Coordinates of C-alpha atoms in Angstrom, one line a residue:
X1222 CA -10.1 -187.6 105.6
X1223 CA -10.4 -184.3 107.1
X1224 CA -9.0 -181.1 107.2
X1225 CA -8.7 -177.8 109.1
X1226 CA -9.6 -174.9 107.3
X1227 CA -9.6 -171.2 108.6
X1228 CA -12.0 -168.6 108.5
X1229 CA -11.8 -164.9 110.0
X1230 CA -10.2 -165.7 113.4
X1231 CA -11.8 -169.1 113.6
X1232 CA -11.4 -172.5 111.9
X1233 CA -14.0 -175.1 110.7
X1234 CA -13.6 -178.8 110.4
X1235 CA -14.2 -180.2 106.4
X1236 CA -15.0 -184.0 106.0
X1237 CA -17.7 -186.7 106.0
X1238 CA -18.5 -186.2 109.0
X1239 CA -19.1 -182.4 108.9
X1240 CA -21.9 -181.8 107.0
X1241 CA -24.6 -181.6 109.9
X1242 CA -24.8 -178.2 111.7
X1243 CA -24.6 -177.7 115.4
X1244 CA -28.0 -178.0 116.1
X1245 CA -28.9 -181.2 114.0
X1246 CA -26.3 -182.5 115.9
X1247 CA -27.2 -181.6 119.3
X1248 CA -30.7 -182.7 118.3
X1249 CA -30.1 -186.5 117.5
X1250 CA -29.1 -186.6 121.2
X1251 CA -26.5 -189.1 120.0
X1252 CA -23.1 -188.5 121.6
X1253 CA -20.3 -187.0 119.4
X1254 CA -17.1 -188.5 119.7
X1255 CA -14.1 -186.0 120.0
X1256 CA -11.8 -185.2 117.1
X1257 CA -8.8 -184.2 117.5
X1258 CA -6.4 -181.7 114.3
X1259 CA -3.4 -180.0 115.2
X1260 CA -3.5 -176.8 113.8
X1261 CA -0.3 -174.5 114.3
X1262 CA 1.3 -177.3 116.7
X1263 CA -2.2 -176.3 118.6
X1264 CA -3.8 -179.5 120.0
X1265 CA -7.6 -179.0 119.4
X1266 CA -10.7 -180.7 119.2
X1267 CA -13.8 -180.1 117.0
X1268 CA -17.1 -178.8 119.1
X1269 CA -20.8 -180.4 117.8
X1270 CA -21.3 -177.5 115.5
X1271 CA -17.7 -178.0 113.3
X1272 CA -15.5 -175.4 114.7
X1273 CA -12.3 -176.3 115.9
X1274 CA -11.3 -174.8 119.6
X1275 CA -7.7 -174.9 120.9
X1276 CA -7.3 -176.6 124.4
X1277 CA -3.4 -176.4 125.5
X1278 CA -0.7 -174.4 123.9
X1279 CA 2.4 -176.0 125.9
X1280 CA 4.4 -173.0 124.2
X1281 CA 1.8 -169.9 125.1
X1282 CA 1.6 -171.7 128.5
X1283 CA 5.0 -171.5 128.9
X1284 CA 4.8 -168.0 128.5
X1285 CA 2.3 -168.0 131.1
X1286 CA 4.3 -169.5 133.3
X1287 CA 7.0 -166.8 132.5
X1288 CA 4.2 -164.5 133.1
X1289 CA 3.9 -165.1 136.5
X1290 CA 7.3 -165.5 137.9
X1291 CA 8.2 -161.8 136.5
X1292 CA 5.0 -160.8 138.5
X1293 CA 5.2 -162.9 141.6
X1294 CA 9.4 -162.3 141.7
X1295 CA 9.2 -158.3 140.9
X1296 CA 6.5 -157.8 143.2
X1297 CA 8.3 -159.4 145.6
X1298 CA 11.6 -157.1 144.6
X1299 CA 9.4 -154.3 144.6
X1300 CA 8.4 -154.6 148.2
X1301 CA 11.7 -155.5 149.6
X1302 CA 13.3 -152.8 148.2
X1303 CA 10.9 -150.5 149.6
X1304 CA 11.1 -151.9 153.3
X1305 CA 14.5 -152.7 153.3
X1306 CA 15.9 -149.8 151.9
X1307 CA 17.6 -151.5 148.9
X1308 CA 17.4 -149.1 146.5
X1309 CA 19.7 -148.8 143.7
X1310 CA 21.4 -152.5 143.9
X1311 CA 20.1 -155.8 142.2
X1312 CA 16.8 -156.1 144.0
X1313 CA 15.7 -152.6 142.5
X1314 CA 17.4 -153.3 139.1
X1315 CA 15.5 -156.8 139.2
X1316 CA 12.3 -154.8 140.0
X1317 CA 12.6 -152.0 138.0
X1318 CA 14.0 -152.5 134.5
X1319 CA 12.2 -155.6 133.5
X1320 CA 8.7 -153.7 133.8
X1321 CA 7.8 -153.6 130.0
X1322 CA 7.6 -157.1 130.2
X1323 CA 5.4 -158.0 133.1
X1324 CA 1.8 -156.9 132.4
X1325 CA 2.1 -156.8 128.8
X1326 CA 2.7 -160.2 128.8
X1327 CA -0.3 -160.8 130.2
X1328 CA -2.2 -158.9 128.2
X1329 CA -1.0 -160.3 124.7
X1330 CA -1.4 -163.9 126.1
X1331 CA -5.2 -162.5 126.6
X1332 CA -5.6 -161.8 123.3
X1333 CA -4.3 -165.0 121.8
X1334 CA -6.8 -167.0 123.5
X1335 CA -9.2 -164.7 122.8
X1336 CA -8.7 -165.1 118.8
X1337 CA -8.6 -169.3 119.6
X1338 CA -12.2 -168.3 120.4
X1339 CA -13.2 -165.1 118.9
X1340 CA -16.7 -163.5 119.0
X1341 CA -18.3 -164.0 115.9
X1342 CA -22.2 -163.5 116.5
X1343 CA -22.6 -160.3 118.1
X1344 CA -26.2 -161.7 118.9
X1345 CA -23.6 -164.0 122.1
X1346 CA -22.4 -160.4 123.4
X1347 CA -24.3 -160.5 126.5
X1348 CA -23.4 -164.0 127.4
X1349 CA -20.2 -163.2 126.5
X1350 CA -20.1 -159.9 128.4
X1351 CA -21.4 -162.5 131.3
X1352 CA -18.4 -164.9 131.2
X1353 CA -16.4 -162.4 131.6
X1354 CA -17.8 -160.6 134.5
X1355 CA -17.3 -163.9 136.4
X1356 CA -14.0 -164.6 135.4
X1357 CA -12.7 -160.8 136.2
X1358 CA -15.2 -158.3 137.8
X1359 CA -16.8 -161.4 140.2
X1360 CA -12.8 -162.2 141.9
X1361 CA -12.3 -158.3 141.8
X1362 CA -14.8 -157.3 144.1
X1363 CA -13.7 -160.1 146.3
X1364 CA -9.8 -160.1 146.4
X1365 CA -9.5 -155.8 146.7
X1366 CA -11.2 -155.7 149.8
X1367 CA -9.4 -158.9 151.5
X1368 CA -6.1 -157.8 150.2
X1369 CA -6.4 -154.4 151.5
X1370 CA -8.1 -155.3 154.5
X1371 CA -5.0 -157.5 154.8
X1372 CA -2.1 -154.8 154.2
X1373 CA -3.8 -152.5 157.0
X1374 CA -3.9 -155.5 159.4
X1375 CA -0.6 -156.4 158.6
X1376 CA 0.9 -153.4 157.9
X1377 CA 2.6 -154.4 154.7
X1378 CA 3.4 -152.5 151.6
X1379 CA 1.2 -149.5 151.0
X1380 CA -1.8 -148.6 152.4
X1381 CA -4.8 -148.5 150.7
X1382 CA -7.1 -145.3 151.1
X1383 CA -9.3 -144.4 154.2
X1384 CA -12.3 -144.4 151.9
X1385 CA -13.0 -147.8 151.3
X1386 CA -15.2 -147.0 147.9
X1387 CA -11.8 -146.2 146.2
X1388 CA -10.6 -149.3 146.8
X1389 CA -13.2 -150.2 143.8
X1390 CA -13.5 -146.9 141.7
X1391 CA -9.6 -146.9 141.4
X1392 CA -8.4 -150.6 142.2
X1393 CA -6.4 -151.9 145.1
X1394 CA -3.0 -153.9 144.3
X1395 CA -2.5 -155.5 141.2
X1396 CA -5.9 -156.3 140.7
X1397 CA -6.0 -152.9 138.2
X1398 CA -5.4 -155.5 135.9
X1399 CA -8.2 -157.1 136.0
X1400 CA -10.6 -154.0 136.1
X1401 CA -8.6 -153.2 132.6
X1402 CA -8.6 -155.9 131.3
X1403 CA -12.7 -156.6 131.6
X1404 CA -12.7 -153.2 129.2
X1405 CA -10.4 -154.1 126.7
X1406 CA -12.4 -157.9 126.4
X1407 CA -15.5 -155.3 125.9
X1408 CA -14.5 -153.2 123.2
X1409 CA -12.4 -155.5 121.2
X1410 CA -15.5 -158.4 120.8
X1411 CA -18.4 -155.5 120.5
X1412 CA -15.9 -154.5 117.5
X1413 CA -14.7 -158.0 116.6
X1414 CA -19.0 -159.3 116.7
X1415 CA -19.2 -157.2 113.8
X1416 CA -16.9 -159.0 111.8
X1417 CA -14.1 -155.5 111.5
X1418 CA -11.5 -157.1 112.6
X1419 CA -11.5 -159.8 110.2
X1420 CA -9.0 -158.3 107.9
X1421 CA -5.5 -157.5 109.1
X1422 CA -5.6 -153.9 108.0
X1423 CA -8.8 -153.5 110.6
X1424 CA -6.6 -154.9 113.3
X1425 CA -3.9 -152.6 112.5
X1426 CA -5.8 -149.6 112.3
X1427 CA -7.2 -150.3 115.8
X1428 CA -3.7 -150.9 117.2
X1429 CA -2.6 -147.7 115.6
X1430 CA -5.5 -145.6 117.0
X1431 CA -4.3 -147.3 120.5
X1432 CA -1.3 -146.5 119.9
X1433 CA -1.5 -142.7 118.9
X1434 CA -3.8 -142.4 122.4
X1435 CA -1.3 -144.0 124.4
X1436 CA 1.6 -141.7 122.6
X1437 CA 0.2 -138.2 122.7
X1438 CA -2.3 -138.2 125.9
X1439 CA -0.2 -139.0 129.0
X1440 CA -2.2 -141.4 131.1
X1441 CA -0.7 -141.0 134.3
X1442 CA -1.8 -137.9 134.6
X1443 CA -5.6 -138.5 133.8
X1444 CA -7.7 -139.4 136.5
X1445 CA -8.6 -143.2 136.2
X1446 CA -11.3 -144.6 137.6
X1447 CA -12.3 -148.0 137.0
X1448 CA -8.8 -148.2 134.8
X1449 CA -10.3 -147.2 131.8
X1450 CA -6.9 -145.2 130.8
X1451 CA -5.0 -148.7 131.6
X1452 CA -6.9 -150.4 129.0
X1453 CA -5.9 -148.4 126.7
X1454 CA -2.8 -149.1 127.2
X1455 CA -3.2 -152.9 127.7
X1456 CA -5.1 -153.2 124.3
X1457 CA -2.0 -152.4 122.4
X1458 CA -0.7 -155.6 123.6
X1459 CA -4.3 -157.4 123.2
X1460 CA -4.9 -156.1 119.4
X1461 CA -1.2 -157.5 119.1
X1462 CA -1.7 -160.9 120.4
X1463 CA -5.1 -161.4 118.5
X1464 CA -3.0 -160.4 115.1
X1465 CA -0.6 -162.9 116.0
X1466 CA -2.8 -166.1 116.2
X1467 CA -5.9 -164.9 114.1
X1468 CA -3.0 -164.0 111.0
X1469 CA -0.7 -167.0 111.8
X1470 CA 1.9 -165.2 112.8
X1471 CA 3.0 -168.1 114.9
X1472 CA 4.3 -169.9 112.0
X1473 CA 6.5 -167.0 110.8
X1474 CA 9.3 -169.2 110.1
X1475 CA 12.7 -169.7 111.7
X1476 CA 14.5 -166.7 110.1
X1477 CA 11.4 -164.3 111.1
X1478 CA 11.8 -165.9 114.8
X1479 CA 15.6 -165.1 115.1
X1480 CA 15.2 -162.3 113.7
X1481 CA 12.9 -161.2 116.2
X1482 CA 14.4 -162.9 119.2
X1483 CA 17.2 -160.3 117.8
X1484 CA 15.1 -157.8 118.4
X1485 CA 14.1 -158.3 121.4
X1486 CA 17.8 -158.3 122.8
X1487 CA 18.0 -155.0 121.1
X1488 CA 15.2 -153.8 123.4
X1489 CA 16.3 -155.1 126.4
X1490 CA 19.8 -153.9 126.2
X1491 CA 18.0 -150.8 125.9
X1492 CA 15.7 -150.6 129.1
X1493 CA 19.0 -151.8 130.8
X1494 CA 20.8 -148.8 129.5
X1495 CA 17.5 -146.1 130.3
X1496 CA 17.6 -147.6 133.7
X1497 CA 21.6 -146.8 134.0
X1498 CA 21.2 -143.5 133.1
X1499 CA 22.6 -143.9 129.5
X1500 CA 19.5 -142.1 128.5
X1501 CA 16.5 -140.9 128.8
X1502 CA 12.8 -141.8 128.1
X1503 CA 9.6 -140.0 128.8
X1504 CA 8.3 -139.6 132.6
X1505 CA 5.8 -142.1 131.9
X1506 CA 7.8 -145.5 130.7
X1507 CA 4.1 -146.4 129.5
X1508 CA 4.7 -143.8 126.6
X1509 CA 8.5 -145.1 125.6
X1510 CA 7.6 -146.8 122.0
X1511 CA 10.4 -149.3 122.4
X1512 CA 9.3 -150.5 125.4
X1513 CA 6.1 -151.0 124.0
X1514 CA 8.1 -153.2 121.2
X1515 CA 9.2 -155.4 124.1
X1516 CA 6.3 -156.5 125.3
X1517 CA 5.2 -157.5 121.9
X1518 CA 8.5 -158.5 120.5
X1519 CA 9.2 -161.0 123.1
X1520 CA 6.3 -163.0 123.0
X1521 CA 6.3 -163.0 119.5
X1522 CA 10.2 -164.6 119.1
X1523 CA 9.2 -166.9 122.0
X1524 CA 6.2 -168.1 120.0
X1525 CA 7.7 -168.2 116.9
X1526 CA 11.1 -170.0 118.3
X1527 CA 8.2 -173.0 119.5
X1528 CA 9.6 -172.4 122.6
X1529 CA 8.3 -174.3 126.0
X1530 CA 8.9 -176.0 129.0
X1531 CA 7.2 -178.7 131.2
X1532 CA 7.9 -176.9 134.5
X1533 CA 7.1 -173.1 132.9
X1534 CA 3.8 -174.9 131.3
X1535 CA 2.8 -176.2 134.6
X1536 CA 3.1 -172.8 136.6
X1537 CA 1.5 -171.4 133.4
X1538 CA -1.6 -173.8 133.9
X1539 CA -2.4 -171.7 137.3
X1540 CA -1.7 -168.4 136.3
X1541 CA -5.2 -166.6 136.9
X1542 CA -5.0 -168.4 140.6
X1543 CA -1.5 -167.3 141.0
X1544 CA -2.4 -163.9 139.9
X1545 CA -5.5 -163.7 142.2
X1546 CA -3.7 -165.3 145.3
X1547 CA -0.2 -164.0 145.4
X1548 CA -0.2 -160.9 147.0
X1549 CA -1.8 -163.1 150.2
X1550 CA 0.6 -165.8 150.1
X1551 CA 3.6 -163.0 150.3
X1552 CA 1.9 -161.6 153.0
X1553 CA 1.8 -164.8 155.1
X1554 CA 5.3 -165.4 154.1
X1555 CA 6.2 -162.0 155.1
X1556 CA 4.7 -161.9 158.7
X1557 CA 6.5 -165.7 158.9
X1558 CA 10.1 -163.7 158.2
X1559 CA 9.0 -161.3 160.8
X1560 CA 8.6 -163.2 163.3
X1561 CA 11.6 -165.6 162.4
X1562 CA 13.1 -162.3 162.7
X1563 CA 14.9 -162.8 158.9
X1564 CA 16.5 -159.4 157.7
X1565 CA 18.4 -160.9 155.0
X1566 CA 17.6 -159.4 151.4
X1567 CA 18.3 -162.9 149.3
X1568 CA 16.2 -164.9 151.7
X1569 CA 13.3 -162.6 151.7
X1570 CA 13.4 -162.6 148.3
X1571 CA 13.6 -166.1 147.9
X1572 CA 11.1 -167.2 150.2
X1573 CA 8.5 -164.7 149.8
X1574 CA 8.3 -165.4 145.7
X1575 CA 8.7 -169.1 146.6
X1576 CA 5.3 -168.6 148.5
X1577 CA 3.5 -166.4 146.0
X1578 CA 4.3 -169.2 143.7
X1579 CA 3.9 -173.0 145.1
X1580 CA 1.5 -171.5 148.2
X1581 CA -0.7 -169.7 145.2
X1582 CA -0.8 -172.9 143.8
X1583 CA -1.9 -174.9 147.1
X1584 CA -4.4 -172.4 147.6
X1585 CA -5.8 -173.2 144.2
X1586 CA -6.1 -176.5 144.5
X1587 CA -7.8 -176.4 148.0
X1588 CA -10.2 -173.8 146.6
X1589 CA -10.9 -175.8 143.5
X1590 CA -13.0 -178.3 145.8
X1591 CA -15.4 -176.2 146.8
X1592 CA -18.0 -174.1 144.8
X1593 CA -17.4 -170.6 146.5
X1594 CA -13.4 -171.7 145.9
X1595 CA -14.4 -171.9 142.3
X1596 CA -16.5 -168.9 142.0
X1597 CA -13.7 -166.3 143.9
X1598 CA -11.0 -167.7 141.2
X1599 CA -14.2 -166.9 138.6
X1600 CA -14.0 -170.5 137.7
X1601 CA -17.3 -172.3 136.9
X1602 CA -19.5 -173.2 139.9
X1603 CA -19.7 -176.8 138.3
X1604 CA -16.9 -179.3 137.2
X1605 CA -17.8 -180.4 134.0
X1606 CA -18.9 -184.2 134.0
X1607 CA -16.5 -185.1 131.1
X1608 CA -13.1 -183.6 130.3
X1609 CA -12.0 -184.5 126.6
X1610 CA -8.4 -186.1 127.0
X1611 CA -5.5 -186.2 124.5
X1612 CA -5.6 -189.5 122.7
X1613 CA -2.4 -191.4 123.6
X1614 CA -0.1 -192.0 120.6
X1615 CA 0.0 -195.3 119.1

């Protein structure tokens, strides 16, 4: 009978049938059926070499699919409270007061996939490094420029600079993100390769580090190119995701969940009383410590609570598409309002997140049949000849 057993931020399969190594394995040429352990309520299956690598987490893709409602729906708020002048009622609260929530969620979810399949050989950087730069830096080059290019032609939102090289030194549109996101994968497994992150005390120094930069040096006021001052930033939610899964934090317990579900009403009563006036936080909300605890608290009493939905896991499951396409899908739906001549708020609103949602989604699919579809979502060129599927229960 076998067992899952885990090492520093990894986990290795014990049993008859895990004695040979990866490479005697692959050298028999005989084909390895898939096992299958749930680990954490994580399904999983075991690669030729014994380590165990998580496939779906319904619960963390539910929170992917939360993910990208707050950013399709508050970029959407965003806008139309710009061009329609609807500042200070629901539209601007909507867009405005849940932003500790939006990109950090991203960026924890990052690193709890990340620790399901750390960096352990620092000897794989480069190809890691590689992997990467296709799924981030390869759909950045390409989406800025259409995306811009796009905004000018249709005069939507803001304009992007004259000079067209900014577009790339200092992003365009959300796709900072990405830019960020590609430094903070960088540093974390070039540290992580060396095995320093393998205790928690490591992980917490790191965070703690991040944290004092992101406390004492305001970054909206340095100069960013290529968002290396975002990643900052962004790794405090990273480094806090990774803890999470690579310490089991998951299985906290139900008390520890409530209790930090609890929490995380705390913190949203309080951005809902900053953005009332109740009080005041630093000019740059990036520096406000309890917002900070937000985007980590949240995801952590959602996780925790076991959390998840069919419909939220679904969305979840196209969340780099989603992220990728939805500032062109708004667009479209945009220039359709305009010339349906629609000037109601709701219905904008609506319609135009509707789009950057289910359109984002048709997009993907069509692009998914095709190899340069694949390659500008930084998805692999091929489809793999064999997807392991979840055994049906008995």
């Amino acid at each position: 009978m076998e067992r899952a057993s885990r090492g520093p931020g990894q986990l290795r399969v014990r049993g008859p049938r895990a004695g040979l190594s990866g490479r005697r394995r692959e050298a028999t040429g005989r084909p390895i059926r898939p096992r299958w352990v749930t680990y954490q309520r994580i399904l999983v299956t075991v690669t030729p070499g014994g380590y165990v690598v998580a496939l779906r987490d319904k619960t963390v893709d539910s929170l992917r699919g939360i993910a990208c409602i707050l950013l399709v729906t508050m970029h959407t708020a965003q806008s139309t409270a710009a061009a329609q002048g609807a500042v200070g009622g629901a539209v601007e609260w909507y867009a405005e007061s849940l932003v500790p929530l939006r990109m950090p969620l991203f960026a924890f979810l990052a690193g709890v996939v990340y620790a399901w399949r750390p960096l352990d050989d620092r000897r794989a950087y480069g190809a890691f490094i590689g992997k990467k730069v296709q799924r981030l830096l390869v759909p950045y080059v390409i989406f800025v420029p259409i995306v811009a290019v796009a905004h000018i032609a249709l005069g939507f939102g803001n304009q992007p600079p004259a000079d067209e090289w900014r577009w790339f030194v200092y992003s365009w549109g959300p796709y900072w993100f990405l830019l960020a996101t590609f430094w903070v994968y960088a540093a974390v497994a070039l540290i992580d390769s060396f095995g320093l992150l393998a205790r928690f005390r490591n992980v917490a120094i790191l965070f703690a580090g991040l944290l004092a930069v992101a406390m004492s040096v305001d970054l909206q006021l340095v100069v960013d190119p290529l968002q290396l001052a975002s990643a900052v930033y962004l790794g405090l939610f990273f480094t806090a995701g990774l803890a999470a899964t690579r310490f089991g934090w998951r299985d906290m317990g139900r008390a520890h969940a409530l209790g930090a579900a609890g929490v995380t009403i705390a913190l949203l009563l309080h951005t809902q009383l900053v953005y009332f006036g109740a009080w005041s936080i630093a000019p740059n909300p990036r520096q406000d410590i309890l917002g900070i605890s937000l985007g980590i608290a949240f995801p952590m009493a959602f996780i925790g609570l076991g959390l998840k939905s069919s419909a939220l896991a679904w969305i979840g499951n196209y969340s780099s598409g989603i992220f990728l396409l939805h500032p062109l899908t708004m667009a479209a739906a945009r220039g359709v309002l305009h010339v349906l001549g629609v000037d109601s708020v709701l219905l904008d609103v609506v319609a135009t997140s509707a789009a950057g949602l289910v359109g984002s989604v048709a997009c993907i699919v069509v692009m998914r049949r095709a190899a340069i579809g694949r390659i500008a979502l930084g998805e692999r060129t091929k489809v793999p000849a064999m997807v392991p599927r979840r055994p049906r229960a008995e």
